[in-house]
mmCIF file of C-alpha atoms in Angstrom:
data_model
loop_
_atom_site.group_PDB
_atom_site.id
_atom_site.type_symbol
_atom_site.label_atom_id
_atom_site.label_comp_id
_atom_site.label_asym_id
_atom_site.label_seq_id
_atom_site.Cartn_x
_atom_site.Cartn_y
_atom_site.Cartn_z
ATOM 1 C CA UNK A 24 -7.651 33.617 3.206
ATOM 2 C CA UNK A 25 -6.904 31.584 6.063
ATOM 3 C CA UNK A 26 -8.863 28.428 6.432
ATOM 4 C CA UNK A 27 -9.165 25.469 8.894
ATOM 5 C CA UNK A 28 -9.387 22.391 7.769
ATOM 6 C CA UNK A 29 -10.905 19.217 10.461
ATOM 7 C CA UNK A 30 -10.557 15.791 9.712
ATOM 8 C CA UNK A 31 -11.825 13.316 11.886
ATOM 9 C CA UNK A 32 -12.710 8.909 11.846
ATOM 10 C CA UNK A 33 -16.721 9.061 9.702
ATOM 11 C CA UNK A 34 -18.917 7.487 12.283
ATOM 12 C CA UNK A 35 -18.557 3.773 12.277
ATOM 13 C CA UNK A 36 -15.344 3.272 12.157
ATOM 14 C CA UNK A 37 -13.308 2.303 15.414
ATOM 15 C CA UNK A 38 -10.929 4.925 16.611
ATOM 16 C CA UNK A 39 -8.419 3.006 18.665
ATOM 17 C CA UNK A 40 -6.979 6.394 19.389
ATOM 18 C CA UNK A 41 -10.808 7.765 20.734
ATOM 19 C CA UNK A 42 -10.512 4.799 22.708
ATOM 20 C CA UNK A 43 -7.096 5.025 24.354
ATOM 21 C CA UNK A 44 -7.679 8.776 25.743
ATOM 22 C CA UNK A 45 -11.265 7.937 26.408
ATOM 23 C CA UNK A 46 -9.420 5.423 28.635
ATOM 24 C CA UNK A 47 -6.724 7.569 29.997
ATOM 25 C CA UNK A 48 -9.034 10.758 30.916
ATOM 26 C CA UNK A 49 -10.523 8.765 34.249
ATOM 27 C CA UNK A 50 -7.624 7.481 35.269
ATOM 28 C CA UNK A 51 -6.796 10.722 35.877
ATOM 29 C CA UNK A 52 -9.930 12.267 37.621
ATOM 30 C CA UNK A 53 -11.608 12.959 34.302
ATOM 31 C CA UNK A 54 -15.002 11.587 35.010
ATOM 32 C CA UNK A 55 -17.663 11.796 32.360
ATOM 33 C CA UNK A 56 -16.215 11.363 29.285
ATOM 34 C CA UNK A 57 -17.746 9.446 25.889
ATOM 35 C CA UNK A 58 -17.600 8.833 22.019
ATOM 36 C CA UNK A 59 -13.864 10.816 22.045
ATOM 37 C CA UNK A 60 -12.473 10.833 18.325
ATOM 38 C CA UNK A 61 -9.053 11.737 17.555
ATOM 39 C CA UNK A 62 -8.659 13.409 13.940
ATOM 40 C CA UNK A 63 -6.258 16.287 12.999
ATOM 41 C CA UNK A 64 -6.629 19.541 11.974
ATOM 42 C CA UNK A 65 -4.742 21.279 8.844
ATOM 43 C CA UNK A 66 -4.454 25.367 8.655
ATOM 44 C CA UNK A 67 -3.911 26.680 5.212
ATOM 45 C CA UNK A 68 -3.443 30.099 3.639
ATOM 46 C CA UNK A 69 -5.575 30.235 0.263
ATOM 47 C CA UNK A 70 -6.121 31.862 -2.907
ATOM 48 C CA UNK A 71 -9.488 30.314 -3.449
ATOM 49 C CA UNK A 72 -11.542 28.822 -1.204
ATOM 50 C CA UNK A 73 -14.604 27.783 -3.426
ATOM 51 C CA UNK A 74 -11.775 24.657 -4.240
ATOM 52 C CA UNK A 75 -11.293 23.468 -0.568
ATOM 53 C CA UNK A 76 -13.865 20.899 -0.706
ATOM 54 C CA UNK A 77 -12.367 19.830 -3.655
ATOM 55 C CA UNK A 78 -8.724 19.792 -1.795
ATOM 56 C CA UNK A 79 -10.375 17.523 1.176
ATOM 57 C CA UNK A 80 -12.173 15.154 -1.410
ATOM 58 C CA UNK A 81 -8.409 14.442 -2.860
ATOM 59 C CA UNK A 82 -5.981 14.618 -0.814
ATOM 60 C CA UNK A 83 -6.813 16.112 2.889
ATOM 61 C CA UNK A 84 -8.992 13.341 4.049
ATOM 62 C CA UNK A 85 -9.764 10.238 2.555
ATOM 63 C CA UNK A 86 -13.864 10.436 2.160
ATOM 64 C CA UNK A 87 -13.982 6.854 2.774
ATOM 65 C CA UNK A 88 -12.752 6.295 5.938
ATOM 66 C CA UNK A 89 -12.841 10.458 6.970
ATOM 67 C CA UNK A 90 -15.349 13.285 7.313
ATOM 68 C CA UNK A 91 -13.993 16.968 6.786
ATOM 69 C CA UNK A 92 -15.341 19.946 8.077
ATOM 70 C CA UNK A 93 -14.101 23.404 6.810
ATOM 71 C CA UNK A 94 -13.640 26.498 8.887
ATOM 72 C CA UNK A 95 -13.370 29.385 7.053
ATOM 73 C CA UNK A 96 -11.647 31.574 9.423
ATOM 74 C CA UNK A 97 -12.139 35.149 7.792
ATOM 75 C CA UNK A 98 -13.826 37.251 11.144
ATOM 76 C CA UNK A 99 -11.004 38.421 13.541
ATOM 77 C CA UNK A 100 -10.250 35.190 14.813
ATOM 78 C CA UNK A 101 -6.686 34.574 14.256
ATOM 79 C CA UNK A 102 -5.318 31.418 13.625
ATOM 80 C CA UNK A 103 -4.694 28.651 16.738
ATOM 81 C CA UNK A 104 -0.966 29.120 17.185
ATOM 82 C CA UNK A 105 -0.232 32.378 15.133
ATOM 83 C CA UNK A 106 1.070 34.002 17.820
ATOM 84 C CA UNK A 107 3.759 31.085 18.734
ATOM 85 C CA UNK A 108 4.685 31.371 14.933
ATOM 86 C CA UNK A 109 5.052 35.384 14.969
ATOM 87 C CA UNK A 110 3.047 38.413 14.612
ATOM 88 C CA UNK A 111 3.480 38.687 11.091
ATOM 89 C CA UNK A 112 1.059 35.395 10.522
ATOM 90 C CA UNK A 113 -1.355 36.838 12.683
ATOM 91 C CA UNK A 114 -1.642 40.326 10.844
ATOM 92 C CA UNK A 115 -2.085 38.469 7.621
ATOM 93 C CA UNK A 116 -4.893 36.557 9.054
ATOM 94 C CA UNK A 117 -6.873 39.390 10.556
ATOM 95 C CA UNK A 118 -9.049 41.595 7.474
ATOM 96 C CA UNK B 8 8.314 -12.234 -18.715
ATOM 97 C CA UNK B 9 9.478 -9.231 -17.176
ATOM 98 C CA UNK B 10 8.421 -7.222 -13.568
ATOM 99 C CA UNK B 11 8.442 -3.913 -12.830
ATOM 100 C CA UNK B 12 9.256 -2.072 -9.438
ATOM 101 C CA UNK B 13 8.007 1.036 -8.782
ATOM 102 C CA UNK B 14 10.712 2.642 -6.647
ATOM 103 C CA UNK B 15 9.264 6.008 -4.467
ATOM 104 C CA UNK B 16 11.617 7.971 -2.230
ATOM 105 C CA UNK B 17 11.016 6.583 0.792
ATOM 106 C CA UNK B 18 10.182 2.806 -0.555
ATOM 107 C CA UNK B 19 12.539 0.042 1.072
ATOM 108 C CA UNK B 20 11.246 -3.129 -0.194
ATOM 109 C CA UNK B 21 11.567 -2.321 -3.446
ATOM 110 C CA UNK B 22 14.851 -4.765 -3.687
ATOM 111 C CA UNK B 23 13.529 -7.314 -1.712
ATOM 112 C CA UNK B 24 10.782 -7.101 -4.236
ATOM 113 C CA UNK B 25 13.368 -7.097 -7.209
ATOM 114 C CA UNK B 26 15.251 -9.959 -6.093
ATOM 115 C CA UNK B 27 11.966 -12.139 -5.494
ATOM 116 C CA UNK B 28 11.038 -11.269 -8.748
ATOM 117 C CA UNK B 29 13.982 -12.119 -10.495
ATOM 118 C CA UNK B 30 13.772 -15.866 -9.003
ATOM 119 C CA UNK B 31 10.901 -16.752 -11.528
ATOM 120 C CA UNK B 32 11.465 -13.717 -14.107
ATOM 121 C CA UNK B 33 13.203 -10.388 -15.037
ATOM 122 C CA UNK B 34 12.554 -7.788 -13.031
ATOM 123 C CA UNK B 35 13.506 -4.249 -13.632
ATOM 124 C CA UNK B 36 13.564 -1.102 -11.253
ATOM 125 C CA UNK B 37 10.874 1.960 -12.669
ATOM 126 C CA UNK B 38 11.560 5.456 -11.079
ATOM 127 C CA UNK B 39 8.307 7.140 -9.797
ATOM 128 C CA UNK B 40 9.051 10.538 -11.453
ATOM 129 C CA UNK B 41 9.311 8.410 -15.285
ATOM 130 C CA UNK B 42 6.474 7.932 -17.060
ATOM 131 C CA UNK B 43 8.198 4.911 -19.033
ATOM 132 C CA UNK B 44 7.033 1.311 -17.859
ATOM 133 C CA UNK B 45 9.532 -0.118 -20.188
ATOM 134 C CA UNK B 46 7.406 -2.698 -21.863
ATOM 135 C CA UNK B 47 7.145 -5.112 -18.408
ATOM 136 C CA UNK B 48 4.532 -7.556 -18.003
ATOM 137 C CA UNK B 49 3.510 -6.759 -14.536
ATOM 138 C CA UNK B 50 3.694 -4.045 -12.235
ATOM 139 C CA UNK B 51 4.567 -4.180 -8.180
ATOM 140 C CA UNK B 52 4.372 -1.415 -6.055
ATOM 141 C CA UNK B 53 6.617 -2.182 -3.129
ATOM 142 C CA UNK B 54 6.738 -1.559 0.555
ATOM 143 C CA UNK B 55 8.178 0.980 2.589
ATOM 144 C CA UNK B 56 7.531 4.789 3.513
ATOM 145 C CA UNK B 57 6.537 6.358 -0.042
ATOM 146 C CA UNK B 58 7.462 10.125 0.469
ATOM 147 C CA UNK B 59 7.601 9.802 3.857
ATOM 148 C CA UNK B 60 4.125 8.943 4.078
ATOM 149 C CA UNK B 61 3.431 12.013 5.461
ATOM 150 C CA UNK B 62 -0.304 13.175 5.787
ATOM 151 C CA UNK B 63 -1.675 9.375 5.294
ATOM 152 C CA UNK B 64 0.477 6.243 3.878
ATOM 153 C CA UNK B 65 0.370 6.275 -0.078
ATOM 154 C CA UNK B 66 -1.917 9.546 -0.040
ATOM 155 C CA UNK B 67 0.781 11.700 -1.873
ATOM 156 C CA UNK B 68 2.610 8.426 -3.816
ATOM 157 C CA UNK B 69 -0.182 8.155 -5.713
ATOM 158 C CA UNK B 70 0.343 11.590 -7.678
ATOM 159 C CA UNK B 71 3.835 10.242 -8.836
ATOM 160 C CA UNK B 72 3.656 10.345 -12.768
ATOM 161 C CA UNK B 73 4.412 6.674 -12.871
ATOM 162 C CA UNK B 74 1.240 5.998 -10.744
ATOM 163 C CA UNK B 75 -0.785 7.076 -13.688
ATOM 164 C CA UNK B 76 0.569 5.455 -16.170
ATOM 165 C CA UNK B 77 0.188 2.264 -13.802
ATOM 166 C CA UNK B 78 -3.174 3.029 -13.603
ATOM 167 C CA UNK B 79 -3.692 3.251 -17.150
ATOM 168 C CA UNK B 80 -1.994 -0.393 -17.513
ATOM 169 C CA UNK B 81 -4.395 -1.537 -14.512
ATOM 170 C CA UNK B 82 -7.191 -0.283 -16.571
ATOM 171 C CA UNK B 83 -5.913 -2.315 -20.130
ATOM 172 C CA UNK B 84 -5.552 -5.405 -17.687
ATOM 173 C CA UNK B 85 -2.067 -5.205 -16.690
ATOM 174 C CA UNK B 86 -1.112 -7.774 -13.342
ATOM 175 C CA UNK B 87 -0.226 -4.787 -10.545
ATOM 176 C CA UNK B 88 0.851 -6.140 -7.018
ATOM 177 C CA UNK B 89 0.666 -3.602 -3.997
ATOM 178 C CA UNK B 90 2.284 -5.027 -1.276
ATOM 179 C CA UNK B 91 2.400 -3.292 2.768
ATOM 180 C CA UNK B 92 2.973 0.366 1.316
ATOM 181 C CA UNK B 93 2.137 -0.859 -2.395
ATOM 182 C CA UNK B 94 -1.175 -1.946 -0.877
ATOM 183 C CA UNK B 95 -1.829 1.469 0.621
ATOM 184 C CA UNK B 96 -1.130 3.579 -2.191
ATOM 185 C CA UNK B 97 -3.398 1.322 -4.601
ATOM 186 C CA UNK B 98 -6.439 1.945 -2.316
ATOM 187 C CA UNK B 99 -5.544 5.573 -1.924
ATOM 188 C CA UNK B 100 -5.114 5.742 -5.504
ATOM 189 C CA UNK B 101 -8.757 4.280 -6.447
ATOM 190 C CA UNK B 102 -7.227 0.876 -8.085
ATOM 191 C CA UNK B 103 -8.505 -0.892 -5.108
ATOM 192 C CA UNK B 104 -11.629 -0.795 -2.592
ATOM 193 C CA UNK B 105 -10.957 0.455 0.865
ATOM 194 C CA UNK B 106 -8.386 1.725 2.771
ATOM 195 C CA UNK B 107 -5.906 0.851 5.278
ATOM 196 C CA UNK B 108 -6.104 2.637 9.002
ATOM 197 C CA UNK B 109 -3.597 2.298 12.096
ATOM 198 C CA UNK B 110 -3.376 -1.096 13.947
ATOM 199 C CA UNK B 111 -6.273 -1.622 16.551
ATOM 200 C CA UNK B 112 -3.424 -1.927 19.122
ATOM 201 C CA UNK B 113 -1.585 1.826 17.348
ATOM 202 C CA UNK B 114 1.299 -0.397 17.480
ATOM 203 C CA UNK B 115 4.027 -1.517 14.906
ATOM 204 C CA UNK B 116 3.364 -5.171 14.345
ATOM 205 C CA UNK B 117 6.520 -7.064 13.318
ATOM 206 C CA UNK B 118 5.691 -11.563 12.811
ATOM 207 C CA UNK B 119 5.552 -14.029 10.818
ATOM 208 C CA UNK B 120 1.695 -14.856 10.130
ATOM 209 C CA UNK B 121 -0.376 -17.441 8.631
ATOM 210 C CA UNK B 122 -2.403 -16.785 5.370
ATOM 211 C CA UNK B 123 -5.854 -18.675 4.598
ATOM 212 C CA UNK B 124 -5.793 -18.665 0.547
ATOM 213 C CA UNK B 125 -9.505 -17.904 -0.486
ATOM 214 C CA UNK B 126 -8.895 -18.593 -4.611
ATOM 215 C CA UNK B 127 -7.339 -20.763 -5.998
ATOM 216 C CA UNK B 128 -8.259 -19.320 -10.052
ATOM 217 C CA UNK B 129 -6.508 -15.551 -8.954
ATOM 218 C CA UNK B 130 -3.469 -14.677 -11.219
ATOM 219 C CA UNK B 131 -2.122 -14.186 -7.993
ATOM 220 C CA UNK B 132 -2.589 -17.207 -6.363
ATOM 221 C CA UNK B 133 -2.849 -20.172 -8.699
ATOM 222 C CA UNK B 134 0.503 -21.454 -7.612
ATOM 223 C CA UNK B 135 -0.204 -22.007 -3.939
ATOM 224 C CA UNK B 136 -0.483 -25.257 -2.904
ATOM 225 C CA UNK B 137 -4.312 -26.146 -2.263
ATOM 226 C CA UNK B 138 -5.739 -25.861 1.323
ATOM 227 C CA UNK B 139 -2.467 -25.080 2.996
ATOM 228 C CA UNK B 140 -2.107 -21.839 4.663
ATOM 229 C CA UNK B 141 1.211 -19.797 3.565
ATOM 230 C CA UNK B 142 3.834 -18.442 6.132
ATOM 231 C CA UNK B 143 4.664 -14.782 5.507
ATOM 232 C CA UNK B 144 5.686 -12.051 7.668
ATOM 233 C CA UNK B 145 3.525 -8.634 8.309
ATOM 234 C CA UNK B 146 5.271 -5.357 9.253
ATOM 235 C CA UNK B 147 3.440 -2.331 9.428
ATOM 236 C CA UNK B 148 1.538 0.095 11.591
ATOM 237 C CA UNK B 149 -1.133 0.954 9.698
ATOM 238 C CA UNK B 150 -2.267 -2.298 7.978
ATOM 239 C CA UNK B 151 -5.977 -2.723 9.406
ATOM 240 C CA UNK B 152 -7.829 -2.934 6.406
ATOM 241 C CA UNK B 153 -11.638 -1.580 6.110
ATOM 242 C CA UNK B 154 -14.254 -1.308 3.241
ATOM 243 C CA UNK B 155 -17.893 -1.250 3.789
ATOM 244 C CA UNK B 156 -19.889 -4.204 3.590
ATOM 245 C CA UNK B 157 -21.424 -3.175 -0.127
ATOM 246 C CA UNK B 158 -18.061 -2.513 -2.015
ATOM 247 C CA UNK B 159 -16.252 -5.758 -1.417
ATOM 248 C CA UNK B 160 -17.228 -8.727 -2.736
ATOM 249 C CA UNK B 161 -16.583 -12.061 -0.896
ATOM 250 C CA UNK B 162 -14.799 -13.088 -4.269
ATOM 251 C CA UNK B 163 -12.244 -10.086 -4.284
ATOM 252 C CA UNK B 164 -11.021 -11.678 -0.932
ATOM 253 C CA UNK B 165 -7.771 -13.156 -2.118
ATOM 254 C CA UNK B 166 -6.109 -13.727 1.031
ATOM 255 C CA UNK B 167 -6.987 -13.983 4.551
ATOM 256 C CA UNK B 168 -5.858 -13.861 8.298
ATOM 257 C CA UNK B 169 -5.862 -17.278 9.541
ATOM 258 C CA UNK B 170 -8.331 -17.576 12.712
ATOM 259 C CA UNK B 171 -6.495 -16.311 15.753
ATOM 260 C CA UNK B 172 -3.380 -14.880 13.643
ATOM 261 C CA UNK B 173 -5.066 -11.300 12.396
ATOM 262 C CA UNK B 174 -2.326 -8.889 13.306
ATOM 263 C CA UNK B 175 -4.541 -5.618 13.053
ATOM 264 C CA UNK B 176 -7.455 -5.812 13.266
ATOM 265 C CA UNK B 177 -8.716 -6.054 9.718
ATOM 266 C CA UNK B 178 -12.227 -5.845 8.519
ATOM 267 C CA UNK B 179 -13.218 -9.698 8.160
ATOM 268 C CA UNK B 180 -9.657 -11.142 8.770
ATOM 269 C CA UNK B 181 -8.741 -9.549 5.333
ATOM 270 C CA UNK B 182 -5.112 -9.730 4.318
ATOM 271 C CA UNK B 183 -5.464 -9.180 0.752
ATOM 272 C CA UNK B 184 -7.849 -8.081 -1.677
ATOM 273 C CA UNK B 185 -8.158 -7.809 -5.509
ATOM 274 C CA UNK B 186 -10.090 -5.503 -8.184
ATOM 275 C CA UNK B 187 -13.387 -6.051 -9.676
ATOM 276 C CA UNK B 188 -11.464 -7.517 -12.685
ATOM 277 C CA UNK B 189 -8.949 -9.234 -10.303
ATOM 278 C CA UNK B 190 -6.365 -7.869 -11.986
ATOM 279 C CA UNK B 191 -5.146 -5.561 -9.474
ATOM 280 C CA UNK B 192 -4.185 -7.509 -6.114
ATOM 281 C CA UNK B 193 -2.879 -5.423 -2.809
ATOM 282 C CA UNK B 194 -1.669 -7.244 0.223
ATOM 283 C CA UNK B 195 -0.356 -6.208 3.552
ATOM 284 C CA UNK B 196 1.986 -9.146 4.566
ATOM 285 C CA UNK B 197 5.550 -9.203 2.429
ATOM 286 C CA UNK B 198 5.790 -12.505 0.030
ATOM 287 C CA UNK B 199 9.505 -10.668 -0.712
ATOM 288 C CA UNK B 200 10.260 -11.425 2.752
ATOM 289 C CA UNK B 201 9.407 -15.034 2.243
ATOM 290 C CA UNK B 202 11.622 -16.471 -0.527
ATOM 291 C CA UNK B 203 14.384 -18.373 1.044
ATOM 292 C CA UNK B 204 13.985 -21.282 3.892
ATOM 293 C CA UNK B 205 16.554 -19.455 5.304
ATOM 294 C CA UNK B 206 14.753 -16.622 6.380
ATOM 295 C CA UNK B 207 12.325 -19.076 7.436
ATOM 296 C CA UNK B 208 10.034 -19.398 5.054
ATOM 297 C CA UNK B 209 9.665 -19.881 0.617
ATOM 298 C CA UNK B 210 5.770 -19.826 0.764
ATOM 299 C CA UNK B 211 5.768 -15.959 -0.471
ATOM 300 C CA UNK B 212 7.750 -17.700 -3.761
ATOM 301 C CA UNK B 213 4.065 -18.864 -4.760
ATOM 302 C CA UNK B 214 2.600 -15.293 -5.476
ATOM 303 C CA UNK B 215 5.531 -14.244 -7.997
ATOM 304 C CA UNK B 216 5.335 -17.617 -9.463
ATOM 305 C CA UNK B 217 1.262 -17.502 -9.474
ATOM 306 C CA UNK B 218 1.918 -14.242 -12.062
ATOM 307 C CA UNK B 219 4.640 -15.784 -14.033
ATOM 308 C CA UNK B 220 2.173 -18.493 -14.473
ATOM 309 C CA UNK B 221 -0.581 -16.549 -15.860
ATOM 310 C CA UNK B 222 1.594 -14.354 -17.905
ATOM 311 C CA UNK B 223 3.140 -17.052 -19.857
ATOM 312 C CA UNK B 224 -0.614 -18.775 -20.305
ATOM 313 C CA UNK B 225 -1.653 -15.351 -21.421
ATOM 314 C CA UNK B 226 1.346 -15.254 -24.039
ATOM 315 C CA UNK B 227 0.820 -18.892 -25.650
ATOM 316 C CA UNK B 228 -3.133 -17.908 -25.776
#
């Protein structure tokens, strides 16, 4: 199964890299804008999902500092990018 | 008495770290894929990029067999220094509270700072001279260190940003922190990089010297 994995700064603790595109968004017309967090996002193909929260706990995030949020991606939806990285990604994705 | 290195792929103060060691001891080089820490008397985990650092610094080090038998010599009350990457891979690896996130400024911060000692009973830091702050260089880009208010105490707060001279924007000016037991100590400046006046500074010399110290006590006890 393919799964998303987001990991993001837990509330509380200063994202200097929220701040700088929370900075750089009006100075380019981009009026509007709060409370932007920067995390990253990991895509995985896996055997058994019951053990992702298990895989974030460990080594994906670090709970301390990071929240996680899983997507399991199962519907239709392929994955972001899967059709950049070939056709043959993006049939395995779909049921 | 006799140190032990903990060499990753990716480490590069792990010689820097030798040859400090070897000015008040023996010092020998451990390979992160042994599980062998050939009878040594203290443990450092040294700086650099372990494994590339890839995902977060010292998230994947810290799965290297030799990690867990360091832990397991942590937990018996072995001495374990984590310096800059050492530091990282400690905190990621449980040994020590909190964790280490990118500079406040997302830059790479290269200087000599100045280091408030906060103990002067540590294993770590009974050698430095009282009241006078030590000159040691930083170098990292992720060394701003955070842990919620509740899991530090004041008293695991070995070392300190002088005011005006934190580099990161650490939690509380913190430079360096210890364990519960205080026998596990991580810091993000580089005493390696401060052995020789000709570098420009010996003051690191006082942190190797602070474990030979309390190894050798711990030997005539």
């Amino acid at each position: 199964m393919r799964a998303r994995v987001l990991v993001r700064p837990k509330a509380g603790i200063l994202d200097p890299q929220g701040q700088a595109v929370e900075r750089a968004l009006p100075a380019l017309g981009f009026g509007g804008v709060a409370n932007v967090r920067v995390g990253r996002m990991i895509e995985l193909d896996v055997d058994d999902p019951d053990r992702l929260p298990e895989m974030c706990e460990r080594l994906l995030s670090n709970p301390l500092v990071e929240e996680y949020e899983i997507v399991e991606s199962v519907g239709a939806e392929a994955p972001v990018g899967a059709e950049a990285m070939g056709a043959e990604v993006a049939q395995e994705a779909r049921p | 008495m006799k140190f032990g290195i903990v060499r990753f792929p990716g480490s590069c103060d792990d010689v820097d770290a030798l040859l400090a060691a070897q000015r008040v001891g023996e010092a020998v080089m451990l390979w992160h894929a042994d599980s062998d820490l050939q009878g040594v008397d203290a443990v450092i985990v040294p700086g650099g990029f372990s494994y590339g650092d890839y995902l977060r610094a010292g998230a994947i080090a810290r799965f290297a067999p030799m990690m867990e038998e360091v832990a397991e010599f942590a937990r018996d009350g072995g001495l374990v220094l984590g310096i800059c990457n050492g530091f990282q891979v400690l905190c990621e690896a449980g040994l020590l509270p909190g964790a280490l996130l990118p500079n406040i400024s997302l830059r790479f911060v290269c200087r000599q700072v100045r280091l408030d000692v906060m103990s002067e009973y540590s294993p770590f830091t009974r050698a430095c001279p009282l009241g006078e702050p030590l000159s040691i260089p930083v170098k990292h880009t992720t060394g701003r260190y955070y842990a919620p208010e509740h899991g530090l105490a004041d008293t695991q707060v070995l070392l300190r940003y002088a005011p005006g001279e934190n580099p990161n924007g650490s939690d509380r000016d913190i430079a360096g922190v210890c364990n519960e037991s205080g026998n596990v100590f991580g810091l993000m400046p580089h005493p390696e990089h401060a052995v020789d006046p000709l570098t420009g500074s010996s003051d690191g010399l006082a942190i190797f010297e602070s474990i030979r110290a309390h190894v050798a006590d711990r030997v005539v006890a």
